[in-house]
Amino acid sequence: MASSSLRSLVHDDSRYQRSFQLFLERSSEHQCMRDFINNVLPDILASIGDGKSHLNVIGVGSGAGEIDLEMLSKLHLKYPGATVDNEVVEPSKQQLHNYKVLVGQTPGLDYINFTWNCMTSSEFEQNWKEKKMTKKADFIHMIQMLYYVKDPGATISFFQSLLDKNGKLLIILVSGDSGWGKLMRTYRDDLCHTEVSQCVTTGDIKSFLESRGVRYQNYVLPSQMDITECFSEGDEKGELLLDFLTQVQDFSKMASAELKAGVLNLLRDPDCSVESDGKVIFNNNLEVIVINQLT
């Protein structure tokens, strides 16, 4: 059980967005995703169209939409004649607003009909079931969002059930072999709050899928993150990065001296980071898991 004095970062959306933005600036996360989208995703999407003139896509936890639009552009290149119904599921009003602004500024999206759902994935699931929706999806993506659900396995099972024949569910999370994986395994009881599954990695997801006999493809996305500022006491950006790494609001101020020292020592551990030229570079490797329709 996480210390009662530690609040999850998700409870302060403004601070979360600031720390997330800084994380993106300090890491190669979006670049490694773009490499995957450009080089691997087209082959994954090649089998979903099956001669269709209309495709249904669901983005779960879409954030500000940059990665979504890049994936949609690859889909459009594969199926230039197809229209797309794109369900966007994003609980942050600010992020959803940013996504809408981006769509307004991006030419050539006439083939996409956007449906905006300002809600969590569990609210979306409840809504879907209450409306007795029968629509099936050709492509569903869940990028860096399974940390914020109560039951990742149940969430995956629900969205997998929405896949049409030849449909694909794409999940991106931190790799179990990354620095995050080591941090979460070591300090799960101190940092992770029980209302969400903050400490989940692809290692957990693969174990869940294997236990149910679900086949999957997986791809490691090498990524790194400059966390040097975390080791400068009182550095505002360092504190924001520590918040994001631990997913704890005001970690530097709220954590016990013992916990803070332990986390900082672990972040410097060779299993988590390499040090060169005075910088501490954290292993931020991601992993992609691709699942087909449940058969």
Phi, psi and omega in degrees: 000129180295148178306135185295340181279349182265123179259140179296141180300333183295345180281351179236089189299321181298312180292323177301312183296322179293317181290324179294317180298319178294319176303315179297323179291326185268352185239166176262024185303306183292328179294317181291328175294318180297320178301316178296315181298320182285322191258332187244319185305319181306323178291326178293321182284346188299335186260358188273338189287314176051043177075011183284149176261354180219134182236140178254126182236141174234125174254119184253116184074053190282348180061222184273002168090355183301312182291322178304311184294328177292321177292320179296326179292325176293321177297319181293322177296324180287321184230071188297337182269354187271141169273158185229130170260115187246107176275121179255123180244112184208119184284339183276118179301320181296315180295320179296320176299315179300320179297314180298319178298316179300317178300318180297333182265355185256117180285160171079025180256018184299337182282354182252132169257116181268132171244120187263123179240100178277082185198164175283168179295326180289326175293321177298316179299314180299315179300315181299316182289320180297323180278356181053046181294139179245357181299139177251153183251143177271331182211124177235134177232141181228094186257118176052042181234349184289353175289342191251019177243158181288321187223092182303321181298314180295323179296315177299315182299319179297309184291329175296326180292343180272352183290137173280172175304135183070003179292158181231137172251121183249126181240132171237128178216170172294143179290144176297339181266006182275176174300324177300317181301316179296315180299315184289322178294323185284320188241023180308313185291334181272325189257330192271131181267145189285342184284342174224170187257047185317325190266016182285142174230176178295336176300317178295318183294318180296320177299317179299312182296318180295324179295335179259005180069024180272125179278150181209160168253150178221150183220129177273135178249104181296129182211151177220168187213131178278111182248019184307319184296339180298338186261008174259105183307128176082359179289121186299317180291322176300320179292321177296319178295320177297321176302316183290319180298319183268346186059031178244133179290126180053049184306314184301324183275325190267335182286151175295157179302323181294314180294316181298315180297320180296316180295315180296321177296317181295320181299334178270352183298141179303338176289341183250323190216161168241147178248126176208143180051038178077006180250148175253115185250113187276140176283105184253028185304137176253169174218140177258135173238129180243127183239143177266179176303143177293128180242000000 
